[in-house]
């Protein structure tokens, strides 16, 4: 476990892109969710996290350019389970005893998003653009605004809703997070690195912590 991040080691001890408002191509298929159920691994105990500030976590599922802002977010349900660690967080993945999973939660939430148009210059801002919202709970897909249609006929993994400039829109989504601690040794959720999947090395190792009020 020498290469496993400290906050995940602590979690084990406790018991788990952007569409750029343009015509650029997008990732059409939603990635597989990290849910894992190894026979020898037990999920964490149920935890009341209704008071957790989920906004920074939901923000990780929005384009990194910042034109889709999270106005508010609240937890609807938190399911404890074992989660597969992202490859860059795994301990010696080539070894048989390498740690590849940790306790965490599948969090269903309701959020309010707001589109802040960027990059239009002197062009007229559209009255609305399609917002692509992942519609499955077992996905690592993120929100997208505009661009190419992300849905494949017969395999529609996104709910498409018009979003107007600077007008709040309520959405529902799923967030995966590991159980761990912050630097003050207080309980915290460690958000799965959604933005790291886009190929950004720095974002792949970025840790977004959501303190859990006691």
mmCIF file of C-alpha atoms in Angstrom:
data_model
loop_
_atom_site.group_PDB
_atom_site.id
_atom_site.type_symbol
_atom_site.label_atom_id
_atom_site.label_comp_id
_atom_site.label_asym_id
_atom_site.label_seq_id
_atom_site.Cartn_x
_atom_site.Cartn_y
_atom_site.Cartn_z
ATOM 1 C CA UNK A 1 0.000 0.000 0.000
ATOM 2 C CA UNK A 2 3.021 2.248 -0.186
ATOM 3 C CA UNK A 3 1.701 4.160 -3.204
ATOM 4 C CA UNK A 4 -1.884 4.472 -2.002
ATOM 5 C CA UNK A 5 -2.894 8.059 -1.183
ATOM 6 C CA UNK A 6 -3.003 8.735 2.546
ATOM 7 C CA UNK A 7 -6.629 9.831 2.586
ATOM 8 C CA UNK A 8 -7.705 6.521 1.020
ATOM 9 C CA UNK A 9 -5.605 4.523 3.506
ATOM 10 C CA UNK A 10 -7.434 6.365 6.275
ATOM 11 C CA UNK A 11 -10.746 5.618 4.572
ATOM 12 C CA UNK A 12 -9.943 1.893 4.542
ATOM 13 C CA UNK A 13 -9.102 2.057 8.196
ATOM 14 C CA UNK A 14 -12.503 3.624 8.829
ATOM 15 C CA UNK A 15 -14.239 0.748 7.123
ATOM 16 C CA UNK A 16 -15.080 4.198 0.068
ATOM 17 C CA UNK A 17 -14.829 17.760 -21.152
ATOM 18 C CA UNK A 18 -16.036 19.653 -21.713
ATOM 19 C CA UNK A 19 -18.314 20.495 -24.363
ATOM 20 C CA UNK A 20 -17.089 23.962 -25.146
ATOM 21 C CA UNK A 21 -20.255 25.572 -26.559
ATOM 22 C CA UNK A 22 -18.811 24.849 -30.000
ATOM 23 C CA UNK A 23 -18.750 22.199 -32.695
ATOM 24 C CA UNK A 24 -15.846 20.256 -31.222
ATOM 25 C CA UNK A 25 -16.282 16.497 -30.881
ATOM 26 C CA UNK A 26 -17.299 14.982 -27.581
ATOM 27 C CA UNK A 27 -16.856 11.728 -25.806
ATOM 28 C CA UNK A 28 -19.933 9.833 -26.972
ATOM 29 C CA UNK A 29 -19.992 6.902 -24.594
ATOM 30 C CA UNK A 30 -20.342 7.111 -20.844
ATOM 31 C CA UNK A 31 -17.556 5.408 -18.941
ATOM 32 C CA UNK A 32 -18.214 2.471 -16.666
ATOM 33 C CA UNK A 33 -18.950 3.373 -13.074
ATOM 34 C CA UNK A 34 -16.432 2.416 -10.376
ATOM 35 C CA UNK A 35 -18.869 0.343 -8.293
ATOM 36 C CA UNK A 36 -17.182 -2.833 -7.126
ATOM 37 C CA UNK A 37 -18.186 -5.676 -4.837
ATOM 38 C CA UNK A 38 -15.137 -7.837 -4.048
ATOM 39 C CA UNK A 39 -16.230 -10.880 -1.978
ATOM 40 C CA UNK A 40 -13.759 -10.128 0.813
ATOM 41 C CA UNK A 41 -14.444 -6.397 0.970
ATOM 42 C CA UNK A 42 -17.270 -4.890 2.986
ATOM 43 C CA UNK A 43 -18.860 -1.541 2.148
ATOM 44 C CA UNK A 44 -18.639 1.264 4.707
ATOM 45 C CA UNK A 45 -21.295 1.643 7.356
ATOM 46 C CA UNK A 46 -24.301 3.811 6.484
ATOM 47 C CA UNK A 47 -23.496 7.424 7.155
ATOM 48 C CA UNK A 48 -25.683 10.467 7.488
ATOM 49 C CA UNK A 49 -24.199 12.941 5.049
ATOM 50 C CA UNK A 50 -27.258 15.055 4.310
ATOM 51 C CA UNK A 51 -25.444 18.118 5.669
ATOM 52 C CA UNK A 52 -22.424 17.698 3.354
ATOM 53 C CA UNK A 53 -21.778 20.651 1.022
ATOM 54 C CA UNK A 54 -21.963 18.783 -2.275
ATOM 55 C CA UNK A 55 -21.395 21.792 -4.560
ATOM 56 C CA UNK A 56 -17.606 21.282 -5.034
ATOM 57 C CA UNK A 57 -18.251 17.640 -5.911
ATOM 58 C CA UNK A 58 -20.933 18.385 -8.482
ATOM 59 C CA UNK A 59 -18.667 21.075 -9.931
ATOM 60 C CA UNK A 60 -16.197 18.296 -10.807
ATOM 61 C CA UNK A 61 -18.853 16.952 -13.189
ATOM 62 C CA UNK A 62 -19.124 20.230 -15.098
ATOM 63 C CA UNK A 63 -16.845 21.562 -17.868
ATOM 64 C CA UNK A 64 -13.537 22.817 -16.517
ATOM 65 C CA UNK A 65 -13.905 26.082 -18.449
ATOM 66 C CA UNK A 66 -16.393 27.180 -15.811
ATOM 67 C CA UNK A 67 -19.303 28.250 -17.986
ATOM 68 C CA UNK A 68 -21.670 25.807 -16.243
ATOM 69 C CA UNK A 69 -21.916 26.863 -12.626
ATOM 70 C CA UNK A 70 -23.374 24.996 -9.661
ATOM 71 C CA UNK A 71 -25.800 27.248 -7.794
ATOM 72 C CA UNK A 72 -26.794 24.677 -5.193
ATOM 73 C CA UNK A 73 -26.708 20.926 -4.560
ATOM 74 C CA UNK A 74 -28.235 18.620 -1.974
ATOM 75 C CA UNK A 75 -27.915 14.925 -1.186
ATOM 76 C CA UNK A 76 -30.992 12.806 -1.883
ATOM 77 C CA UNK A 77 -29.529 9.387 -1.057
ATOM 78 C CA UNK A 78 -26.130 7.909 -0.193
ATOM 79 C CA UNK A 79 -25.541 4.197 -0.840
ATOM 80 C CA UNK A 80 -22.470 2.662 0.839
ATOM 81 C CA UNK A 81 -20.434 0.322 -1.361
ATOM 82 C CA UNK A 82 -16.920 -0.606 -2.445
ATOM 83 C CA UNK A 83 -15.524 1.567 -5.252
ATOM 84 C CA UNK A 84 -12.736 0.736 -7.669
ATOM 85 C CA UNK A 85 -9.890 3.186 -7.260
ATOM 86 C CA UNK A 86 -8.901 5.198 -10.337
ATOM 87 C CA UNK A 87 -5.749 3.744 -11.916
ATOM 88 C CA UNK A 88 -3.590 6.660 -10.760
ATOM 89 C CA UNK A 89 -4.664 6.083 -7.131
ATOM 90 C CA UNK A 90 -4.172 2.311 -7.026
ATOM 91 C CA UNK A 91 -1.399 0.738 -4.963
ATOM 92 C CA UNK A 92 1.088 -1.160 -7.122
ATOM 93 C CA UNK A 93 -1.587 -2.181 -9.692
ATOM 94 C CA UNK A 94 0.763 -4.798 -11.232
ATOM 95 C CA UNK A 95 1.010 -6.704 -7.946
ATOM 96 C CA UNK A 96 -1.540 -9.308 -6.950
ATOM 97 C CA UNK A 97 -1.962 -7.696 -3.530
ATOM 98 C CA UNK A 98 -2.269 -4.153 -4.878
ATOM 99 C CA UNK A 99 -5.193 -2.243 -3.374
ATOM 100 C CA UNK A 100 -7.695 -1.554 -6.148
ATOM 101 C CA UNK A 101 -10.852 -0.727 -4.193
ATOM 102 C CA UNK A 102 -11.863 1.336 -1.176
ATOM 103 C CA UNK A 103 -15.062 2.062 0.768
ATOM 104 C CA UNK A 104 -17.219 4.869 -0.529
ATOM 105 C CA UNK A 105 -20.671 6.012 -1.582
ATOM 106 C CA UNK A 106 -22.915 6.350 -4.601
ATOM 107 C CA UNK A 107 -24.618 9.685 -3.956
ATOM 108 C CA UNK A 108 -27.844 10.677 -5.678
ATOM 109 C CA UNK A 109 -28.360 14.423 -5.666
ATOM 110 C CA UNK A 110 -30.440 17.336 -6.876
ATOM 111 C CA UNK A 111 -28.593 20.397 -8.115
ATOM 112 C CA UNK A 112 -29.306 23.765 -9.667
ATOM 113 C CA UNK A 113 -27.039 24.662 -12.599
ATOM 114 C CA UNK A 114 -26.616 27.948 -14.440
ATOM 115 C CA UNK A 115 -25.093 28.463 -17.884
ATOM 116 C CA UNK A 116 -22.840 31.528 -18.161
ATOM 117 C CA UNK A 117 -22.097 32.015 -21.901
ATOM 118 C CA UNK A 118 -18.417 32.359 -22.801
ATOM 119 C CA UNK A 119 -16.430 32.775 -25.995
ATOM 120 C CA UNK A 120 -19.147 34.170 -28.236
ATOM 121 C CA UNK A 121 -17.383 37.486 -28.812
ATOM 122 C CA UNK A 122 -19.533 39.660 -31.063
ATOM 123 C CA UNK A 123 -21.772 36.757 -32.008
ATOM 124 C CA UNK A 124 -25.290 36.615 -30.673
ATOM 125 C CA UNK A 125 -25.683 34.332 -27.680
ATOM 126 C CA UNK A 126 -28.243 31.590 -28.420
ATOM 127 C CA UNK A 127 -31.572 31.797 -26.607
ATOM 128 C CA UNK A 128 -30.817 28.273 -25.353
ATOM 129 C CA UNK A 129 -28.488 25.323 -25.862
ATOM 130 C CA UNK A 130 -29.005 21.628 -25.080
ATOM 131 C CA UNK A 131 -27.794 20.522 -21.667
ATOM 132 C CA UNK A 132 -26.693 16.879 -21.657
ATOM 133 C CA UNK A 133 -27.243 15.392 -18.197
ATOM 134 C CA UNK A 134 -26.195 11.771 -17.462
ATOM 135 C CA UNK A 135 -29.390 9.817 -16.803
ATOM 136 C CA UNK A 136 -27.935 6.623 -15.272
ATOM 137 C CA UNK A 137 -26.654 6.097 -11.772
ATOM 138 C CA UNK A 138 -23.826 3.780 -12.889
ATOM 139 C CA UNK A 139 -21.831 6.168 -15.014
ATOM 140 C CA UNK A 140 -18.832 8.476 -14.798
ATOM 141 C CA UNK A 141 -20.211 10.789 -17.450
ATOM 142 C CA UNK A 142 -20.405 14.529 -16.800
ATOM 143 C CA UNK A 143 -22.648 17.404 -17.805
ATOM 144 C CA UNK A 144 -22.177 18.995 -21.228
ATOM 145 C CA UNK A 145 -23.614 22.087 -22.893
ATOM 146 C CA UNK A 146 -24.129 22.322 -26.656
ATOM 147 C CA UNK A 147 -21.965 20.690 -29.276
ATOM 148 C CA UNK A 148 -22.598 17.341 -30.927
ATOM 149 C CA UNK A 149 -25.387 15.056 -29.786
ATOM 150 C CA UNK A 150 -23.909 12.684 -27.188
ATOM 151 C CA UNK A 151 -26.716 10.137 -27.388
ATOM 152 C CA UNK A 152 -26.519 6.983 -29.465
ATOM 153 C CA UNK A 153 -29.934 5.839 -30.790
ATOM 154 C CA UNK A 154 -31.219 3.040 -28.587
ATOM 155 C CA UNK A 155 -28.602 3.816 -25.929
ATOM 156 C CA UNK A 156 -29.612 7.250 -24.730
ATOM 157 C CA UNK A 157 -27.402 7.849 -21.709
ATOM 158 C CA UNK A 158 -28.098 11.557 -21.423
ATOM 159 C CA UNK A 159 -31.252 13.518 -20.724
ATOM 160 C CA UNK A 160 -31.331 16.517 -23.042
ATOM 161 C CA UNK A 161 -32.918 19.696 -21.688
ATOM 162 C CA UNK A 162 -32.715 23.246 -23.080
ATOM 163 C CA UNK A 163 -30.774 25.547 -20.810
ATOM 164 C CA UNK A 164 -31.072 29.322 -21.131
ATOM 165 C CA UNK A 165 -28.320 31.851 -20.371
ATOM 166 C CA UNK A 166 -28.075 32.757 -16.703
ATOM 167 C CA UNK A 167 -31.369 31.015 -15.902
ATOM 168 C CA UNK A 168 -31.106 28.403 -13.106
ATOM 169 C CA UNK A 169 -32.095 24.860 -14.079
ATOM 170 C CA UNK A 170 -32.745 21.969 -11.676
ATOM 171 C CA UNK A 171 -31.094 18.643 -12.537
ATOM 172 C CA UNK A 172 -30.525 15.259 -10.907
ATOM 173 C CA UNK A 173 -27.298 13.295 -10.943
ATOM 174 C CA UNK A 174 -25.048 10.710 -9.318
ATOM 175 C CA UNK A 175 -21.681 11.352 -7.674
ATOM 176 C CA UNK A 176 -19.121 8.759 -6.533
ATOM 177 C CA UNK A 177 -16.895 9.521 -3.557
ATOM 178 C CA UNK A 178 -14.528 7.599 -1.294
ATOM 179 C CA UNK A 179 -14.571 7.731 2.490
ATOM 180 C CA UNK A 180 -11.505 9.368 3.999
ATOM 181 C CA UNK A 181 -10.212 12.238 6.114
ATOM 182 C CA UNK A 182 -8.895 15.733 5.518
ATOM 183 C CA UNK A 183 -5.589 17.114 6.778
ATOM 184 C CA UNK A 184 -7.196 17.866 10.145
ATOM 185 C CA UNK A 185 -8.058 14.149 10.543
ATOM 186 C CA UNK A 186 -11.756 14.943 10.210
ATOM 187 C CA UNK A 187 -14.126 12.696 8.218
ATOM 188 C CA UNK A 188 -14.459 13.736 4.593
ATOM 189 C CA UNK A 189 -15.605 12.422 1.237
ATOM 190 C CA UNK A 190 -12.992 12.235 -1.526
ATOM 191 C CA UNK A 191 -14.655 12.877 -4.882
ATOM 192 C CA UNK A 192 -13.831 10.532 -7.750
ATOM 193 C CA UNK A 193 -11.536 12.469 -10.175
ATOM 194 C CA UNK A 194 -14.075 13.018 -12.968
ATOM 195 C CA UNK A 195 -12.057 15.728 -14.691
ATOM 196 C CA UNK A 196 -8.913 13.614 -14.631
ATOM 197 C CA UNK A 197 -10.552 11.317 -17.193
ATOM 198 C CA UNK A 198 -10.212 14.068 -19.786
ATOM 199 C CA UNK A 199 -6.469 13.523 -19.919
ATOM 200 C CA UNK A 200 -5.278 16.316 -17.654
ATOM 201 C CA UNK A 201 -2.376 14.949 -15.593
ATOM 202 C CA UNK A 202 -2.717 17.525 -12.851
ATOM 203 C CA UNK A 203 -6.473 17.002 -12.548
ATOM 204 C CA UNK A 204 -5.973 13.237 -12.373
ATOM 205 C CA UNK A 205 -4.229 13.612 -9.025
ATOM 206 C CA UNK A 206 -6.335 16.490 -7.748
ATOM 207 C CA UNK A 207 -8.192 15.669 -4.529
ATOM 208 C CA UNK A 208 -11.564 17.324 -3.931
ATOM 209 C CA UNK A 209 -12.558 16.832 -0.292
ATOM 210 C CA UNK A 210 -16.053 17.313 1.099
ATOM 211 C CA UNK A 211 -15.989 17.602 4.919
ATOM 212 C CA UNK A 212 -18.596 15.514 6.743
ATOM 213 C CA UNK A 213 -20.129 17.513 9.617
ATOM 214 C CA UNK A 214 -20.205 15.661 12.905
#
